[in-house]
XYZ file of C-alpha atoms in Angstrom:
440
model
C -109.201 143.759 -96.967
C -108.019 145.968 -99.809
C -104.709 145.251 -101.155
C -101.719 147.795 -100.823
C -100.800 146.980 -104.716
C -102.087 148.288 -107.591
C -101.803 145.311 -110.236
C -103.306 147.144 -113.016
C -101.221 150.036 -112.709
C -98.256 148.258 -111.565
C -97.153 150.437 -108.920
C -98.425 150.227 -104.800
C -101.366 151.912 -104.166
C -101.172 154.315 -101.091
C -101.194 152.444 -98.210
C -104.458 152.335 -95.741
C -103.803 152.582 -91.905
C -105.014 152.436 -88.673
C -102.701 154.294 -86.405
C -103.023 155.360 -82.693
C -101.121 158.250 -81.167
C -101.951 159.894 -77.766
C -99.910 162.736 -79.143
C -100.860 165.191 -82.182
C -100.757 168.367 -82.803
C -101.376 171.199 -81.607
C -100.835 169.193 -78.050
C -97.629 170.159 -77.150
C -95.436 166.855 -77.036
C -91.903 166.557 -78.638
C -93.815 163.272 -79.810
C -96.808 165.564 -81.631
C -94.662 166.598 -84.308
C -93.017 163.458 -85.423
C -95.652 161.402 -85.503
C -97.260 164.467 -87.646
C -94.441 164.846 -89.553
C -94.184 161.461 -90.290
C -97.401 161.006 -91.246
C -97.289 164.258 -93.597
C -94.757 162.949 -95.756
C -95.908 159.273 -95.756
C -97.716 158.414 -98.864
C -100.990 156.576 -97.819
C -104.138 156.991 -95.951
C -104.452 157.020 -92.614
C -107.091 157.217 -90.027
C -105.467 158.784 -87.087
C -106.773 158.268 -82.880
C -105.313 160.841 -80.967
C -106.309 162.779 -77.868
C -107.552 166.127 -77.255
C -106.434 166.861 -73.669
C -107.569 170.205 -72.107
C -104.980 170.352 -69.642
C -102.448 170.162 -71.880
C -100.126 173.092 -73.435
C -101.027 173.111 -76.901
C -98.844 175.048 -79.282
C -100.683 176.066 -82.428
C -96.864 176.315 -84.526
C -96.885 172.322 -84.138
C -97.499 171.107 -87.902
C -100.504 173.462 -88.103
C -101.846 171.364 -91.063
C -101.628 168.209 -89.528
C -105.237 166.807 -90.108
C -105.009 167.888 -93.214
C -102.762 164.637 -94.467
C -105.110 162.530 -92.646
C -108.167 160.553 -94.523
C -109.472 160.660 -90.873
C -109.046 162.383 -87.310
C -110.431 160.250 -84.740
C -109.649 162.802 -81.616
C -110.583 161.503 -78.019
C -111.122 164.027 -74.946
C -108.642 162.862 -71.945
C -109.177 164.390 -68.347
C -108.779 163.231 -64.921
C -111.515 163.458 -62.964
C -112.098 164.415 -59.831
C -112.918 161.237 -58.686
C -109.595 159.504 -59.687
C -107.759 162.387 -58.405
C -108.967 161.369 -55.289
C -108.819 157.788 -56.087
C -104.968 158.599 -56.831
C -104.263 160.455 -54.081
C -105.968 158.190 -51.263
C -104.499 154.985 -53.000
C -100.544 156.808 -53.163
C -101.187 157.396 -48.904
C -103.073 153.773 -47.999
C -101.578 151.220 -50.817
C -98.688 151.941 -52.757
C -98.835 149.404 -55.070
C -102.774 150.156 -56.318
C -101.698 154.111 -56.914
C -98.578 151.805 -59.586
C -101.347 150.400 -61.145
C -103.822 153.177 -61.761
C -100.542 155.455 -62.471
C -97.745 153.371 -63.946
C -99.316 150.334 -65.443
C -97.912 151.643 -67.502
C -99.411 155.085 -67.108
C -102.633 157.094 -65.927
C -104.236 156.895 -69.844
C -106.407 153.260 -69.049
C -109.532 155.843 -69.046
C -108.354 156.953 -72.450
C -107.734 153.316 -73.917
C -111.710 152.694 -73.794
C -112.944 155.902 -74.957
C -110.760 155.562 -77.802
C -111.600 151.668 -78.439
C -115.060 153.108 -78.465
C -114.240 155.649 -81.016
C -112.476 153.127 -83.271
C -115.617 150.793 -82.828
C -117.822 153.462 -83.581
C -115.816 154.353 -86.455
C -115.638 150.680 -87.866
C -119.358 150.711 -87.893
C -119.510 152.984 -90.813
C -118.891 151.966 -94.596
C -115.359 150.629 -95.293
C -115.132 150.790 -91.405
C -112.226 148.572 -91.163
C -110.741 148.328 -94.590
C -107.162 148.948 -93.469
C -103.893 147.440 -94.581
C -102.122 147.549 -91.277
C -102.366 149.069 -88.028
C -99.241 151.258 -86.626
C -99.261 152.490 -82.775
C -96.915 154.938 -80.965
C -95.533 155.275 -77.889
C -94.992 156.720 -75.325
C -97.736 157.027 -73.943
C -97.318 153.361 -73.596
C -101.486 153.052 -73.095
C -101.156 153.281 -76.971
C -99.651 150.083 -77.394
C -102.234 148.531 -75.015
C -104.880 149.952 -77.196
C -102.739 148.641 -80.672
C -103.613 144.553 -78.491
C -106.997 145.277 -78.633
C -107.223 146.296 -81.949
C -105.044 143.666 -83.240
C -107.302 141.016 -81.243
C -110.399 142.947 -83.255
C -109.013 142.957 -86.511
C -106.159 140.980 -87.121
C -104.602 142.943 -88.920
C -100.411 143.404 -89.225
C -99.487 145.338 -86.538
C -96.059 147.640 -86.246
C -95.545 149.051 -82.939
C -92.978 152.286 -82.654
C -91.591 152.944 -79.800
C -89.770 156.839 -79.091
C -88.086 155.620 -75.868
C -87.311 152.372 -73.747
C -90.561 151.062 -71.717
C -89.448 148.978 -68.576
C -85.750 149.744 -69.200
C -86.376 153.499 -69.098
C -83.786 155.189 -66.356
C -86.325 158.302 -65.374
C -88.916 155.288 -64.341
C -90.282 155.622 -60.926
C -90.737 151.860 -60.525
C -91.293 149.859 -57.477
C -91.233 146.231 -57.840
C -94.992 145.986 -57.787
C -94.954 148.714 -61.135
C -91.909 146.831 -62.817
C -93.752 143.185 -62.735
C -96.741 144.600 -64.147
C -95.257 146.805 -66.604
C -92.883 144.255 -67.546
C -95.489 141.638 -68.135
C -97.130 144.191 -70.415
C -93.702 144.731 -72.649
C -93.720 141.405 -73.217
C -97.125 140.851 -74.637
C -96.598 143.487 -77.081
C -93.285 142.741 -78.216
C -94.739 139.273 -78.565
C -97.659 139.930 -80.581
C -96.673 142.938 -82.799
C -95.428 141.958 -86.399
C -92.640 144.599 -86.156
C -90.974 146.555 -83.788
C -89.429 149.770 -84.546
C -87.525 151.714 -81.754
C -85.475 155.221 -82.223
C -81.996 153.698 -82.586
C -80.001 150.593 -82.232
C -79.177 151.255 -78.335
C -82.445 150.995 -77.300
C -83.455 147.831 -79.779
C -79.908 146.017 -77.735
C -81.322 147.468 -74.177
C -85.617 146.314 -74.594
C -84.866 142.979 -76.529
C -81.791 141.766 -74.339
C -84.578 140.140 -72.260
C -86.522 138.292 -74.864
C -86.106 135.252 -77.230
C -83.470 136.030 -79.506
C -85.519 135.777 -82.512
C -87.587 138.863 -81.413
C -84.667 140.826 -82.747
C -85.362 139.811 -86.656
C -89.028 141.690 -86.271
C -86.932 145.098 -84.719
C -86.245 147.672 -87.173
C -84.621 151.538 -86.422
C -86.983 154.237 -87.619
C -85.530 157.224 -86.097
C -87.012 161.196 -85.481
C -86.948 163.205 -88.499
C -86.717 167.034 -89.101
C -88.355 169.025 -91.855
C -85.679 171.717 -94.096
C -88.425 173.448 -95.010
C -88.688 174.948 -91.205
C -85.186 176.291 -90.931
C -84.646 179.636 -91.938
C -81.357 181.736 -91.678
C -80.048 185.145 -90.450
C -77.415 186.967 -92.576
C -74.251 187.403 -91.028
C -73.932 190.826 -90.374
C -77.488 190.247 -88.323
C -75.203 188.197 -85.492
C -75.151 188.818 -81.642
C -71.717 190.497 -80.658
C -72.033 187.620 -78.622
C -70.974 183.822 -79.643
C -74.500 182.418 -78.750
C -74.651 178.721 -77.666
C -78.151 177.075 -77.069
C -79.290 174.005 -74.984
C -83.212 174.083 -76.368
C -84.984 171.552 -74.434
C -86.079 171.448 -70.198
C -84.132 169.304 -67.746
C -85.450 167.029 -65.431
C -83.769 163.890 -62.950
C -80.470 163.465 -63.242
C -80.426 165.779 -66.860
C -79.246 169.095 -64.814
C -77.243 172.046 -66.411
C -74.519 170.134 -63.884
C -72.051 169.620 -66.306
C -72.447 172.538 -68.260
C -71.326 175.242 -64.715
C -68.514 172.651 -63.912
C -67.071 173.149 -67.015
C -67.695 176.846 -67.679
C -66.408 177.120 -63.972
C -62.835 175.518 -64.839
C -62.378 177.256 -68.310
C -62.354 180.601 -66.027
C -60.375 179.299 -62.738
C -57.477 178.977 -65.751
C -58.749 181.923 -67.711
C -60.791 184.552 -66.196
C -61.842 186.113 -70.156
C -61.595 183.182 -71.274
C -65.387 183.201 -72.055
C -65.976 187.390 -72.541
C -67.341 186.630 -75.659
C -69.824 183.230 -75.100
C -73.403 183.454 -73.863
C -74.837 180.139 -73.046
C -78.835 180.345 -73.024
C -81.003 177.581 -71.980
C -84.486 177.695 -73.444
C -87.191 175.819 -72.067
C -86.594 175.807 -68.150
C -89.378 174.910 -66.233
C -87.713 173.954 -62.981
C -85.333 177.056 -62.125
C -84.537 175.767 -58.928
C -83.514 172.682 -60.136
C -81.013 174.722 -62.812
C -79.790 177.363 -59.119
C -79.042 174.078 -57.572
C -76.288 173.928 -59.849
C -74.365 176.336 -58.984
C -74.950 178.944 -62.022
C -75.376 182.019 -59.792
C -71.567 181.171 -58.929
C -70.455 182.205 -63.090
C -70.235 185.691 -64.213
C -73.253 187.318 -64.761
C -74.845 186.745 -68.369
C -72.802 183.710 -68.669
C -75.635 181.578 -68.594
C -79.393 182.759 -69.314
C -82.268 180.980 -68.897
C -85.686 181.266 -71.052
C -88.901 179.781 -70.651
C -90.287 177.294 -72.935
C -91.203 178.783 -76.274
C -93.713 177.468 -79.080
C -91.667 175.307 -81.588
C -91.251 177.148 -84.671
C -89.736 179.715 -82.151
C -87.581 177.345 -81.276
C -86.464 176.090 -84.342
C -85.709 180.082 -84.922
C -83.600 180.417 -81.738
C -81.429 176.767 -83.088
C -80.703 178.250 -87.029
C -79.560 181.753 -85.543
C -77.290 180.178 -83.189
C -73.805 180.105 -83.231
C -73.518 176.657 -81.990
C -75.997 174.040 -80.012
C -75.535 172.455 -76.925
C -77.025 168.685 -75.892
C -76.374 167.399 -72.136
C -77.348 164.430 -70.883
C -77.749 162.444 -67.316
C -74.573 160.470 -66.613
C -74.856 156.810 -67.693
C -72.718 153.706 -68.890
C -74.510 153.572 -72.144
C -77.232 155.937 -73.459
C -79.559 154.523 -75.917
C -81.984 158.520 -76.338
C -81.852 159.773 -79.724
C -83.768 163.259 -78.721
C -85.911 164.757 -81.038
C -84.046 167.998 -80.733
C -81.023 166.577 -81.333
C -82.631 165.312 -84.950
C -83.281 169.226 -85.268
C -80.266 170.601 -84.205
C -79.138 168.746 -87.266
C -82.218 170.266 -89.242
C -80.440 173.166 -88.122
C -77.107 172.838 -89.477
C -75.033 174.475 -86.670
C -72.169 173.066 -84.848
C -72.887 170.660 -81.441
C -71.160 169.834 -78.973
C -72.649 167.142 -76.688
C -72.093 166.595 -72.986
C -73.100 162.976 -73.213
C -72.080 159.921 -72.637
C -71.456 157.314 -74.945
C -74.547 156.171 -77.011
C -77.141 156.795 -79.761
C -76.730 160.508 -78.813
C -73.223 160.961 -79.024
C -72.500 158.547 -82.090
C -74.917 160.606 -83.923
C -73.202 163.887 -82.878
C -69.513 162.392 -83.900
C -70.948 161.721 -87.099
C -72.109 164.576 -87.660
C -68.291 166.070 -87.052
C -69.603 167.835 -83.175
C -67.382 167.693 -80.302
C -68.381 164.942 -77.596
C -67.766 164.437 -73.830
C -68.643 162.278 -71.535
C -70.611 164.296 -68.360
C -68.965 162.276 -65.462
C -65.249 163.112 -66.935
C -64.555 166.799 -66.477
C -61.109 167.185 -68.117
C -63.033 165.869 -71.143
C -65.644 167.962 -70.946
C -62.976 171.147 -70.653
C -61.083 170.328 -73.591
C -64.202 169.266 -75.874
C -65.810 172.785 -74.836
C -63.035 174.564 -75.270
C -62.227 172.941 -78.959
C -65.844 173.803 -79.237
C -65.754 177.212 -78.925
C -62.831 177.396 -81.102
C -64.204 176.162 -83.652
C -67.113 178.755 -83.544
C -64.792 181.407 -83.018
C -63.143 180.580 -86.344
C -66.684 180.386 -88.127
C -66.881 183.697 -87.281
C -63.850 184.896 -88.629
C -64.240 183.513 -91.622
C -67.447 184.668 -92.347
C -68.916 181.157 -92.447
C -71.461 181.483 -89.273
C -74.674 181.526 -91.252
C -73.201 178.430 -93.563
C -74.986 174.805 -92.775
C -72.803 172.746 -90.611
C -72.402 168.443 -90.605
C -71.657 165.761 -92.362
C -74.562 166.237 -95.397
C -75.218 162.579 -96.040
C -75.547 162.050 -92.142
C -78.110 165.364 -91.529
C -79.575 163.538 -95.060
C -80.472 160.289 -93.201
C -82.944 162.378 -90.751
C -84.793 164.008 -93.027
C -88.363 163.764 -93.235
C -89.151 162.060 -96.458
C -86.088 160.216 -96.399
C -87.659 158.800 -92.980
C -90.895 158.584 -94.131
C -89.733 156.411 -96.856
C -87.992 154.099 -94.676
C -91.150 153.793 -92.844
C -92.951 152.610 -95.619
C -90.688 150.450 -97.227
C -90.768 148.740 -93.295
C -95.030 148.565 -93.728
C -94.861 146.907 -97.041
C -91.928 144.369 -95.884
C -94.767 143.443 -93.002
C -97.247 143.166 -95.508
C -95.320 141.412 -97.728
C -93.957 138.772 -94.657
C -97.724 138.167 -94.154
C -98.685 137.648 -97.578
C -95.892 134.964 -97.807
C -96.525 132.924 -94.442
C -100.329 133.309 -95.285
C -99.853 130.937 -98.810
């Protein structure tokens, strides 16, 4: 095994990994880019299993040179055949709890774990095969994990395990009991067996560990989403819509509707019917418009609120910098431990958000940042946080300050890329380094 230190030099040498991500570029995954991204800026050398999914959108604008920053790019066709369609689809009718296991235990990838073991075997075969410091897996998919076991049980090497959102604890889970048991017992073994646990934000570390051993907690570290300045660019001010423009950029699904959004909108007119002649709210990324009509946004003034389709992501990076302001809203809940990716970008972006959230990673991160917050179950919140909102934008405009970066600077600072990636690494040599020590 090759060490990560340089003794002669007297500085670390780059690290060597093994990491395992369903999603990469140019699939079209929020988790694609920051696992690219991440990788991009991190200084070692790393041999990368991903998939290559035909089925998938793919966006070529995703971190275009992503291989590039890899020493390797182990990519893995995925597919569902025809017969597991019908497998799934006979199974769902005749046995519910055999369709959770071939679907949500802990998700329909188990095909994808073996081709990719097989790739990583046939790999290892080859000169230096397995001369890596560590291995690193990310999630979701949660099959990753499962395939970071295996190669922990091949290799024994130190083994971090990210994870973007909550596994069993997850509130858009479609669970039976049958699916939780399995999945939970599944959780465990990896939080068990991993060296270190990293999760998106404190919430979620509280929420997945409050079931486990306490000392589980001292291997759980935060390594959040990260955005790259380098992607934002500007419009001059004279280039503005006549318009205030506020953007939601993301799609809704579950209980995350447009909801809150209308009921506000809806009683900033009942007390002022201009009160919004100069606002257009846009949503980009709808895929369900039904889902957004069931709402109740035909009942606002036309142009009010516009939908768009999804668009590629540098596009959408555009649409956030030559907004006006940015819009997050979130499914009503006690606590909410998501830290969205866009929400990381919205801050790449440097304009003004308000959040329609309720208390959590999300809307701690958006107070810090100086946005306006409301909770989406308490409407006369929601009224006068939107309507300080749009103040606030109003008075950008007038002073000529619309095009000027927004937030707290050493706040946006903490999500950027190689500030991120440098966390990350300083978390892979602590491993190392715990090993080392427990191993003399």
């Amino acid at each position: 095994m090759a060490s990560p230190h340089d003794s002669r030099a007297g500085s670390p040498q780059p690290l060597k990994l093994l990491a395992v991500s369903f999603c990469y570029p140019p699939l079209a995954y929020p988790r694609s880019v920051q696992v690219a991204r991440l990788l991009k800026y991190l200084e070692a050398s790393t041999v990368l299993v991903c998939a290559d999914e035909d089925e998938a959108r793919k966006d070529a604008t995703l971190e275009p040179d992503a291989e590039a920053h890899l020493a390797r790019c182990l990519r893995v066709p995925f597919a569902v055949s025809g017969a597991r369609r019908l497998a799934n689809r006979l199974s769902y009718r005749l046995h519910r709890p055999l369709w959770n296991r071939l679907n949500l235990a802990p998700d329909k990838y188990g095909a994808w774990k073996s081709a990719a073991l097989g790739a990583v075997a046939e790999f290892a075969r080859g000169a230096d095969g397995t001369d890596f410091d560590a291995l690193v897996t990310f999630a979701q998919p949660f099959t990753g994990h499962l395939l970071g076991l295996e190669l922990k049980r091949r290799f024994g090497l130190p083994w971090l395990a990210h994870f973007s959102d909550p596994w069993v604890d997850s509130p858009f889970n479609r669970y039976d009991e049958t699916a939780r048991r399995l999945n939970l017992a599944l959780e465990r073994e990896v939080c068990e067996t991993a060296d270190l646990l990293a999760f998106t934000s404190a919430e979620t570390i509280d929420l997945v560990l409050s079931k486990y051993p306490d000392e589980w907690r001292g291997r759980a570290r935060v390594l959040p989403q990260s955005f790259d300045p380098a992607l934002f660019e500007r419009r001059a001010n004279g280039e503005r819509d006549s318009k205030l423009v506020v953007r939601y950029v993301g799609n809704f699904y579950g209980e995350r509707t447009p909801a809150p959004l209308v009921r506000t909108l809806r009683a900033m007119l009942d007390a002022d019917a201009r009160a919004l002649d100069d606002v257009r709210f846009e949503l980009v990324g709808v895929t369900d418009e039904e889902l957004v009509r069931r709402t109740g946004v035909s009942t606002l003034p036309d142009g009010l609120i516009e939908t768009r389709p999804p668009v590629e992501y540098r596009e959408s990076l555009r649409l956030m910098a030559e907004s006006d302001g940015l819009l997050v809203i979130d499914a009503p809940a006690d606590v909410s431990v998501f830290l969205p990716s866009k929400l990381i970008d919205y801050a790449g972006a440097g304009r003004p958000v308000l959040g329609l959230s309720p208390k959590g990673a999300a809307a701690a991160l958006i107070d810090e940042l100086g946005g306006l917050v409301a909770d989406p179950s308490d409407d006369a919140s929601m009224l006068k946080a939107t309507t300080a909102f749009l103040a606030l934008l109003r008075q950008r405009r007038r002073a000529g300050r619309a095009g000027e970066a927004w937030g707290a600077p050493d706040v946006r600072g903490r999500y950027e890329a190689t500030r991120v990636a440098a966390s990350f690494a300083e978390m892979l040599r602590g491993m190392l380094n715990e090993r080392k020590a427990t191993a003399r």
